[in-house]
Amino acid sequence: EMQPRAHESGFLRPGPLQPRTLARSLGEWTTARHRQNVGYSIVYHAGEPPAALSAAVAAADAFVAQVTRRLRRRPQPHYGHPYWRGAIATVREASRARLSAEALRAILGVHSRRGYWIERLRALLVGYPPRVRPWHPRWADYRPVLRRLAPFFADPSRRLLLMSDAPTLFSVMLADAGDRVVRLQTSPFMQSAPERYVAFAKRFDLCLVEFDRRNVESTVELVGRIAPLMKAGGRILIAIREQQPMEAAHRFVAALGAILSGQAASLEEVRCVPASSLRAWSYRVFAWLGAAAHQRPWVGIPAVAALAVPLALLTLILSLFAAARTRAGPRGKASSLHIVVRIANSE
């Protein structure tokens, strides 16, 4: 598939999968043909099959049988498969086309009118990411980016470059900004010749780069490629969020600052949002309540009614505490890292 090398690598975890966990995931997307396919073992070999092959096949068959017994949901249809509907909506979002109500439900993973209204209610009470209320677990992580985007929204003459490999919450939010926003995919941008983007030279006041992981060399290289596209004095905002809390973020920032020193760009600001196991737990509970309200409303809606207020109060305290402890010098674990690089004024 034509997608970045590390696509969805953040979902990888070491160790074996439990049959119940795997069955829950497979129940969301597998078709009847998918489930038939696993009834056969395909062996790729360049020489004679090993002596232990039959034992390995038997072990695999036993595991598949355990997973199959735990599949509770009916197979998904080939025609109108929810993943394809979501993928088409994602392509429309990437091309900055206006999303219909049906496409919006697809990109949110909501496939029924009932689920759509649950989502609307959630947006009213909690907000829709990244513009969320302070009692949302990710409020402290979205806040530094929104603060830096405020001048762009206030001044219609400003232009913004958005860099990411996949659609993001901010690309959805900025979809209606018209020609003021140009979105480029990071991997094709880096793999293409710089001459391809000469038409964008000195065009942008602000660039938002979103990463899922840290890499000093690729970050510096990307900044060097973006710099010619920025106006003098323009800013590049690098927002980094990882699946697990970041450790030793200070070493990453120090290395980045040392490499940028003396170049046409310099570090202007670094903001580090501290990680919290309680805030991570509240996010998991938020996600579980949302999924349960959509998929099992007879369980999820009463759970939301019972837990929403105490969970919101706890999360509000945690979010305000995280915002108050957001600091310029990264120390310890972080849930997100925000780096502002300033482009030097021209001579």
Short mmCIF file of N, CA, C and O in Angstrom, two decimals, residues 232-339:
data_model
loop_
_atom_site.label_atom_id
_atom_site.label_comp_id
_atom_site.label_asym_id
_atom_site.label_seq_id
_atom_site.Cartn_x
_atom_site.Cartn_y
_atom_site.Cartn_z
N ALA A 232 10.45 35.83 6.06
CA ALA A 232 11.42 36.25 7.07
C ALA A 232 10.70 36.49 8.40
O ALA A 232 9.68 37.16 8.45
N GLY A 233 11.24 35.91 9.46
CA GLY A 233 10.61 36.04 10.77
C GLY A 233 9.46 35.08 11.00
O GLY A 233 8.83 35.13 12.07
N GLY A 234 9.19 34.22 10.03
CA GLY A 234 8.12 33.24 10.20
C GLY A 234 8.47 32.19 11.23
O GLY A 234 9.63 32.03 11.62
N ARG A 235 7.46 31.46 11.69
CA ARG A 235 7.66 30.45 12.73
C ARG A 235 7.25 29.07 12.23
O ARG A 235 6.27 28.93 11.50
N ILE A 236 8.03 28.07 12.66
CA ILE A 236 7.68 26.67 12.42
C ILE A 236 7.34 26.07 13.78
O ILE A 236 8.19 26.04 14.68
N LEU A 237 6.12 25.62 13.94
CA LEU A 237 5.68 25.00 15.19
C LEU A 237 5.70 23.49 15.01
O LEU A 237 4.99 22.95 14.16
N ILE A 238 6.54 22.82 15.79
CA ILE A 238 6.66 21.36 15.73
C ILE A 238 5.95 20.78 16.94
O ILE A 238 6.33 21.04 18.09
N ALA A 239 4.89 20.02 16.70
CA ALA A 239 4.12 19.38 17.77
C ALA A 239 4.39 17.89 17.71
O ALA A 239 4.15 17.25 16.69
N ILE A 240 4.90 17.34 18.80
CA ILE A 240 5.25 15.92 18.86
C ILE A 240 4.43 15.25 19.93
O ILE A 240 4.43 15.66 21.10
N ARG A 241 3.71 14.22 19.53
CA ARG A 241 2.96 13.39 20.47
C ARG A 241 3.28 11.94 20.17
O ARG A 241 3.27 11.53 19.01
N GLU A 242 3.57 11.19 21.19
CA GLU A 242 3.91 9.78 21.03
C GLU A 242 2.88 8.93 21.75
O GLU A 242 2.18 9.39 22.65
N GLN A 243 2.79 7.64 21.33
CA GLN A 243 1.81 6.73 21.93
C GLN A 243 2.07 6.55 23.42
O GLN A 243 1.15 6.46 24.21
N GLN A 244 3.35 6.50 23.80
CA GLN A 244 3.72 6.37 25.20
C GLN A 244 4.34 7.68 25.67
O GLN A 244 4.88 8.45 24.86
N PRO A 245 4.27 7.99 26.98
CA PRO A 245 4.88 9.23 27.48
C PRO A 245 6.35 9.32 27.08
O PRO A 245 7.09 8.35 27.16
N MET A 246 6.76 10.51 26.63
CA MET A 246 8.13 10.73 26.18
C MET A 246 9.06 10.86 27.38
O MET A 246 8.77 11.55 28.34
N GLU A 247 10.20 10.19 27.29
CA GLU A 247 11.23 10.34 28.30
C GLU A 247 12.44 11.01 27.67
O GLU A 247 12.67 10.92 26.48
N ALA A 248 13.25 11.67 28.48
CA ALA A 248 14.47 12.32 28.03
C ALA A 248 14.21 13.29 26.88
O ALA A 248 15.01 13.38 25.94
N ALA A 249 13.10 14.01 26.94
CA ALA A 249 12.81 15.00 25.89
C ALA A 249 13.85 16.11 25.89
O ALA A 249 14.11 16.71 24.84
N HIS A 250 14.47 16.36 27.03
CA HIS A 250 15.47 17.44 27.09
C HIS A 250 16.67 17.14 26.21
O HIS A 250 17.26 18.05 25.63
N ARG A 251 17.03 15.84 26.08
CA ARG A 251 18.17 15.50 25.22
C ARG A 251 17.83 15.76 23.76
O ARG A 251 18.68 16.20 22.97
N PHE A 252 16.59 15.46 23.38
CA PHE A 252 16.15 15.73 22.01
C PHE A 252 16.21 17.22 21.72
O PHE A 252 16.73 17.64 20.68
N VAL A 253 15.71 18.05 22.63
CA VAL A 253 15.69 19.50 22.43
C VAL A 253 17.11 20.05 22.38
O VAL A 253 17.44 20.91 21.54
N ALA A 254 17.99 19.57 23.28
CA ALA A 254 19.37 20.06 23.30
C ALA A 254 20.08 19.72 21.99
O ALA A 254 20.80 20.55 21.43
N ALA A 255 19.88 18.49 21.50
CA ALA A 255 20.52 18.11 20.24
C ALA A 255 19.97 18.92 19.08
O ALA A 255 20.72 19.36 18.19
N LEU A 256 18.66 19.17 19.09
CA LEU A 256 18.05 19.96 18.02
C LEU A 256 18.60 21.39 18.04
O LEU A 256 18.95 21.96 16.99
N GLY A 257 18.68 21.99 19.21
CA GLY A 257 19.20 23.35 19.33
C GLY A 257 20.65 23.45 18.89
O GLY A 257 21.05 24.42 18.24
N ALA A 258 21.47 22.43 19.24
CA ALA A 258 22.88 22.46 18.87
C ALA A 258 23.05 22.38 17.36
O ALA A 258 23.90 23.06 16.77
N ILE A 259 22.24 21.55 16.69
CA ILE A 259 22.36 21.40 15.24
C ILE A 259 21.86 22.65 14.52
O ILE A 259 22.42 23.07 13.51
N LEU A 260 20.80 23.27 15.05
CA LEU A 260 20.25 24.47 14.41
C LEU A 260 21.11 25.71 14.64
O LEU A 260 20.99 26.70 13.92
N SER A 261 21.97 25.66 15.67
CA SER A 261 22.78 26.83 16.02
C SER A 261 23.62 27.28 14.82
O SER A 261 24.30 26.50 14.17
N GLY A 262 23.54 28.57 14.53
CA GLY A 262 24.32 29.13 13.43
C GLY A 262 23.65 29.02 12.08
O GLY A 262 24.19 29.51 11.09
N GLN A 263 22.49 28.39 12.01
CA GLN A 263 21.79 28.29 10.74
C GLN A 263 20.80 29.44 10.59
O GLN A 263 20.74 30.34 11.42
N ALA A 264 20.01 29.37 9.53
CA ALA A 264 19.04 30.44 9.26
C ALA A 264 17.79 30.29 10.10
O ALA A 264 16.80 30.98 9.89
N ALA A 265 17.81 29.38 11.07
CA ALA A 265 16.67 29.16 11.95
C ALA A 265 17.19 28.92 13.36
O ALA A 265 18.30 28.43 13.54
N SER A 266 16.40 29.27 14.36
CA SER A 266 16.82 29.10 15.74
C SER A 266 15.62 28.73 16.60
O SER A 266 14.48 29.06 16.28
N LEU A 267 15.89 28.04 17.71
CA LEU A 267 14.82 27.70 18.64
C LEU A 267 14.34 28.95 19.35
O LEU A 267 15.13 29.69 19.94
N GLU A 268 13.06 29.20 19.30
CA GLU A 268 12.48 30.37 19.97
C GLU A 268 11.78 29.98 21.26
O GLU A 268 11.84 30.71 22.25
N GLU A 269 11.12 28.85 21.26
CA GLU A 269 10.36 28.45 22.44
C GLU A 269 10.22 26.93 22.47
O GLU A 269 10.09 26.29 21.42
N VAL A 270 10.26 26.38 23.66
CA VAL A 270 10.02 24.95 23.86
C VAL A 270 9.04 24.82 25.01
O VAL A 270 9.27 25.36 26.10
N ARG A 271 7.94 24.14 24.77
CA ARG A 271 6.95 23.90 25.82
C ARG A 271 6.75 22.40 25.96
O ARG A 271 6.53 21.70 24.97
N CYS A 272 6.83 21.93 27.16
CA CYS A 272 6.72 20.50 27.45
C CYS A 272 5.53 20.28 28.39
O CYS A 272 5.48 20.84 29.48
N VAL A 273 4.56 19.49 27.95
CA VAL A 273 3.39 19.19 28.78
C VAL A 273 3.69 17.91 29.55
O VAL A 273 3.90 16.85 28.94
N PRO A 274 3.73 17.97 30.88
CA PRO A 274 4.12 16.78 31.66
C PRO A 274 3.10 15.66 31.54
O PRO A 274 1.89 15.89 31.47
N ALA A 275 3.61 14.44 31.48
CA ALA A 275 2.74 13.27 31.42
C ALA A 275 2.21 12.94 32.81
O ALA A 275 2.82 13.26 33.83
N SER A 276 1.05 12.31 32.83
CA SER A 276 0.42 11.92 34.09
C SER A 276 -0.30 10.60 33.87
O SER A 276 -1.09 10.47 32.93
N SER A 277 -0.03 9.64 34.73
CA SER A 277 -0.70 8.34 34.60
C SER A 277 -2.20 8.49 34.86
O SER A 277 -3.01 7.80 34.23
N LEU A 278 -2.58 9.40 35.75
CA LEU A 278 -4.00 9.63 36.01
C LEU A 278 -4.69 10.25 34.80
O LEU A 278 -5.81 9.88 34.44
N ARG A 279 -4.00 11.20 34.15
CA ARG A 279 -4.59 11.82 32.96
C ARG A 279 -4.68 10.81 31.81
O ARG A 279 -5.66 10.81 31.05
N ALA A 280 -3.69 9.94 31.68
CA ALA A 280 -3.75 8.88 30.67
C ALA A 280 -4.90 7.93 30.97
O ALA A 280 -5.61 7.48 30.06
N TRP A 281 -5.10 7.63 32.25
CA TRP A 281 -6.22 6.75 32.64
C TRP A 281 -7.55 7.42 32.31
O TRP A 281 -8.46 6.77 31.78
N SER A 282 -7.67 8.72 32.59
CA SER A 282 -8.94 9.40 32.31
C SER A 282 -9.21 9.42 30.81
O SER A 282 -10.37 9.32 30.38
N TYR A 283 -8.15 9.52 29.99
CA TYR A 283 -8.35 9.49 28.54
C TYR A 283 -8.86 8.13 28.10
O TYR A 283 -9.76 8.04 27.25
N ARG A 284 -8.32 7.07 28.69
CA ARG A 284 -8.80 5.71 28.34
C ARG A 284 -10.26 5.54 28.74
O ARG A 284 -11.05 4.92 28.02
N VAL A 285 -10.64 6.08 29.90
CA VAL A 285 -12.04 5.98 30.34
C VAL A 285 -12.94 6.80 29.41
O VAL A 285 -14.02 6.34 29.03
N PHE A 286 -12.50 8.00 29.04
CA PHE A 286 -13.25 8.81 28.07
C PHE A 286 -13.47 8.02 26.79
O PHE A 286 -14.59 7.99 26.25
N ALA A 287 -12.39 7.41 26.27
CA ALA A 287 -12.49 6.66 25.02
C ALA A 287 -13.43 5.47 25.18
O ALA A 287 -14.24 5.16 24.28
N TRP A 288 -13.34 4.78 26.32
CA TRP A 288 -14.21 3.62 26.55
C TRP A 288 -15.68 4.04 26.62
O TRP A 288 -16.55 3.39 26.03
N LEU A 289 -15.95 5.13 27.32
CA LEU A 289 -17.33 5.60 27.42
C LEU A 289 -17.88 5.99 26.06
O LEU A 289 -19.04 5.67 25.72
N GLY A 290 -17.05 6.67 25.24
CA GLY A 290 -17.51 7.05 23.90
C GLY A 290 -17.80 5.85 23.04
O GLY A 290 -18.82 5.80 22.35
N ALA A 291 -16.88 4.85 23.07
CA ALA A 291 -17.09 3.65 22.26
C ALA A 291 -18.31 2.87 22.75
O ALA A 291 -19.10 2.38 21.94
N ALA A 292 -18.47 2.78 24.05
CA ALA A 292 -19.62 2.04 24.59
C ALA A 292 -20.93 2.73 24.25
O ALA A 292 -21.93 2.07 23.95
N ALA A 293 -20.96 4.07 24.28
CA ALA A 293 -22.19 4.79 23.94
C ALA A 293 -22.59 4.55 22.49
O ALA A 293 -23.79 4.51 22.17
N HIS A 294 -21.61 4.38 21.60
CA HIS A 294 -21.90 4.12 20.19
C HIS A 294 -22.26 2.65 19.94
O HIS A 294 -23.24 2.34 19.28
N GLN A 295 -21.43 1.76 20.46
CA GLN A 295 -21.53 0.35 20.10
C GLN A 295 -22.52 -0.43 20.97
O GLN A 295 -23.17 -1.35 20.49
N ARG A 296 -22.58 -0.06 22.24
CA ARG A 296 -23.51 -0.75 23.16
C ARG A 296 -24.25 0.29 23.98
O ARG A 296 -24.01 0.45 25.18
N PRO A 297 -25.17 1.03 23.38
CA PRO A 297 -25.80 2.16 24.07
C PRO A 297 -26.55 1.76 25.33
O PRO A 297 -26.68 2.57 26.26
N TRP A 298 -27.05 0.53 25.37
CA TRP A 298 -27.78 0.10 26.58
C TRP A 298 -26.86 -0.01 27.79
O TRP A 298 -27.31 0.02 28.93
N VAL A 299 -25.54 -0.12 27.55
CA VAL A 299 -24.55 -0.11 28.62
C VAL A 299 -23.86 1.25 28.70
O VAL A 299 -23.69 1.82 29.78
N GLY A 300 -23.47 1.78 27.52
CA GLY A 300 -22.66 2.99 27.48
C GLY A 300 -23.37 4.23 27.94
O GLY A 300 -22.79 5.05 28.69
N ILE A 301 -24.63 4.41 27.54
CA ILE A 301 -25.34 5.65 27.91
C ILE A 301 -25.58 5.74 29.41
O ILE A 301 -25.32 6.78 30.03
N PRO A 302 -26.04 4.67 30.09
CA PRO A 302 -26.12 4.75 31.56
C PRO A 302 -24.76 4.97 32.22
O PRO A 302 -24.67 5.70 33.22
N ALA A 303 -23.70 4.37 31.65
CA ALA A 303 -22.37 4.58 32.22
C ALA A 303 -21.94 6.03 32.08
O ALA A 303 -21.36 6.62 33.01
N VAL A 304 -22.23 6.65 30.93
CA VAL A 304 -21.92 8.07 30.73
C VAL A 304 -22.69 8.92 31.74
O VAL A 304 -22.15 9.84 32.36
N ALA A 305 -23.98 8.61 31.93
CA ALA A 305 -24.80 9.39 32.86
C ALA A 305 -24.26 9.29 34.29
O ALA A 305 -24.28 10.27 35.05
N ALA A 306 -23.74 8.11 34.65
CA ALA A 306 -23.27 7.91 36.02
C ALA A 306 -21.86 8.48 36.25
O ALA A 306 -21.56 8.99 37.33
N LEU A 307 -21.01 8.40 35.24
CA LEU A 307 -19.59 8.73 35.44
C LEU A 307 -19.19 10.08 34.88
O LEU A 307 -18.09 10.57 35.19
N ALA A 308 -20.01 10.70 34.03
CA ALA A 308 -19.58 11.89 33.30
C ALA A 308 -19.16 13.02 34.24
O ALA A 308 -18.08 13.61 34.07
N VAL A 309 -19.99 13.36 35.23
CA VAL A 309 -19.69 14.51 36.08
C VAL A 309 -18.45 14.28 36.94
O VAL A 309 -17.52 15.11 36.93
N PRO A 310 -18.35 13.16 37.71
CA PRO A 310 -17.12 12.98 38.51
C PRO A 310 -15.87 12.85 37.65
O PRO A 310 -14.81 13.35 38.02
N LEU A 311 -15.98 12.19 36.47
CA LEU A 311 -14.82 12.06 35.59
C LEU A 311 -14.40 13.42 35.04
O LEU A 311 -13.20 13.73 34.97
N ALA A 312 -15.38 14.25 34.68
CA ALA A 312 -15.07 15.58 34.16
C ALA A 312 -14.39 16.45 35.23
O ALA A 312 -13.44 17.18 34.93
N LEU A 313 -14.86 16.37 36.45
CA LEU A 313 -14.25 17.15 37.53
C LEU A 313 -12.81 16.71 37.79
O LEU A 313 -11.91 17.54 37.95
N LEU A 314 -12.59 15.39 37.83
CA LEU A 314 -11.23 14.88 38.04
C LEU A 314 -10.32 15.31 36.89
O LEU A 314 -9.20 15.78 37.11
N THR A 315 -10.81 15.18 35.66
CA THR A 315 -9.99 15.52 34.49
C THR A 315 -9.71 17.01 34.44
O THR A 315 -8.63 17.43 34.03
N LEU A 316 -10.68 17.84 34.85
CA LEU A 316 -10.46 19.28 34.89
C LEU A 316 -9.30 19.63 35.82
O LEU A 316 -8.42 20.43 35.47
N ILE A 317 -9.29 19.01 36.99
CA ILE A 317 -8.20 19.26 37.95
C ILE A 317 -6.86 18.82 37.34
O ILE A 317 -5.85 19.54 37.41
N LEU A 318 -6.84 17.63 36.72
CA LEU A 318 -5.61 17.11 36.13
C LEU A 318 -5.14 17.99 34.98
O LEU A 318 -3.95 18.25 34.82
N SER A 319 -6.08 18.46 34.16
CA SER A 319 -5.71 19.29 33.01
C SER A 319 -5.15 20.64 33.45
O SER A 319 -4.15 21.12 32.91
N LEU A 320 -5.81 21.27 34.43
CA LEU A 320 -5.31 22.56 34.93
C LEU A 320 -3.95 22.40 35.58
O LEU A 320 -3.07 23.26 35.44
N PHE A 321 -3.75 21.29 36.27
CA PHE A 321 -2.45 21.02 36.89
C PHE A 321 -1.39 20.83 35.82
O PHE A 321 -0.27 21.36 35.94
N ALA A 322 -1.72 20.09 34.74
CA ALA A 322 -0.76 19.88 33.65
C ALA A 322 -0.44 21.20 32.95
O ALA A 322 0.72 21.48 32.62
N ALA A 323 -1.47 22.04 32.74
CA ALA A 323 -1.24 23.33 32.08
C ALA A 323 -0.36 24.23 32.95
O ALA A 323 0.51 24.94 32.43
N ALA A 324 -0.58 24.19 34.25
CA ALA A 324 0.22 25.02 35.15
C ALA A 324 1.67 24.56 35.19
O ALA A 324 2.59 25.38 35.39
N ARG A 325 1.89 23.26 34.99
CA ARG A 325 3.25 22.72 35.05
C ARG A 325 3.91 22.64 33.67
O ARG A 325 5.03 22.15 33.55
N THR A 326 3.20 23.08 32.62
CA THR A 326 3.82 23.13 31.30
C THR A 326 4.98 24.11 31.36
O THR A 326 4.81 25.25 31.78
N ARG A 327 6.14 23.67 30.97
CA ARG A 327 7.35 24.46 31.24
C ARG A 327 8.22 24.56 29.99
O ARG A 327 8.11 23.77 29.06
N ALA A 328 9.13 25.52 30.05
CA ALA A 328 10.02 25.75 28.92
C ALA A 328 11.14 24.71 28.88
O ALA A 328 11.56 24.31 27.80
N GLY A 329 11.63 24.30 30.01
CA GLY A 329 12.71 23.31 30.03
C GLY A 329 12.17 21.92 30.23
O GLY A 329 11.69 21.59 31.32
N PRO A 330 12.18 21.05 29.20
CA PRO A 330 11.61 19.72 29.34
C PRO A 330 12.40 18.87 30.32
O PRO A 330 13.61 18.73 30.23
N ARG A 331 11.69 18.32 31.29
CA ARG A 331 12.29 17.43 32.28
C ARG A 331 11.30 16.30 32.54
O ARG A 331 10.10 16.52 32.62
N GLY A 332 11.84 15.11 32.73
CA GLY A 332 10.98 13.98 33.04
C GLY A 332 10.14 13.55 31.84
O GLY A 332 10.45 13.82 30.69
N LYS A 333 9.04 12.89 32.13
CA LYS A 333 8.16 12.38 31.08
C LYS A 333 7.22 13.48 30.59
O LYS A 333 6.80 14.33 31.36
N ALA A 334 6.89 13.41 29.31
CA ALA A 334 6.01 14.41 28.71
C ALA A 334 4.95 13.71 27.88
O ALA A 334 5.20 12.66 27.28
N SER A 335 3.74 14.28 27.85
CA SER A 335 2.69 13.75 26.98
C SER A 335 2.75 14.40 25.61
O SER A 335 2.26 13.83 24.63
N SER A 336 3.34 15.60 25.52
CA SER A 336 3.54 16.25 24.22
C SER A 336 4.65 17.28 24.35
O SER A 336 4.93 17.79 25.44
N LEU A 337 5.28 17.54 23.22
CA LEU A 337 6.39 18.48 23.16
C LEU A 337 6.12 19.46 22.03
O LEU A 337 5.75 19.06 20.93
N HIS A 338 6.28 20.77 22.31
CA HIS A 338 5.97 21.81 21.33
C HIS A 338 7.19 22.70 21.17
O HIS A 338 7.64 23.32 22.14
N ILE A 339 7.71 22.75 19.96
CA ILE A 339 8.94 23.48 19.67
C ILE A 339 8.65 24.53 18.62
O ILE A 339 8.06 24.22 17.57
#
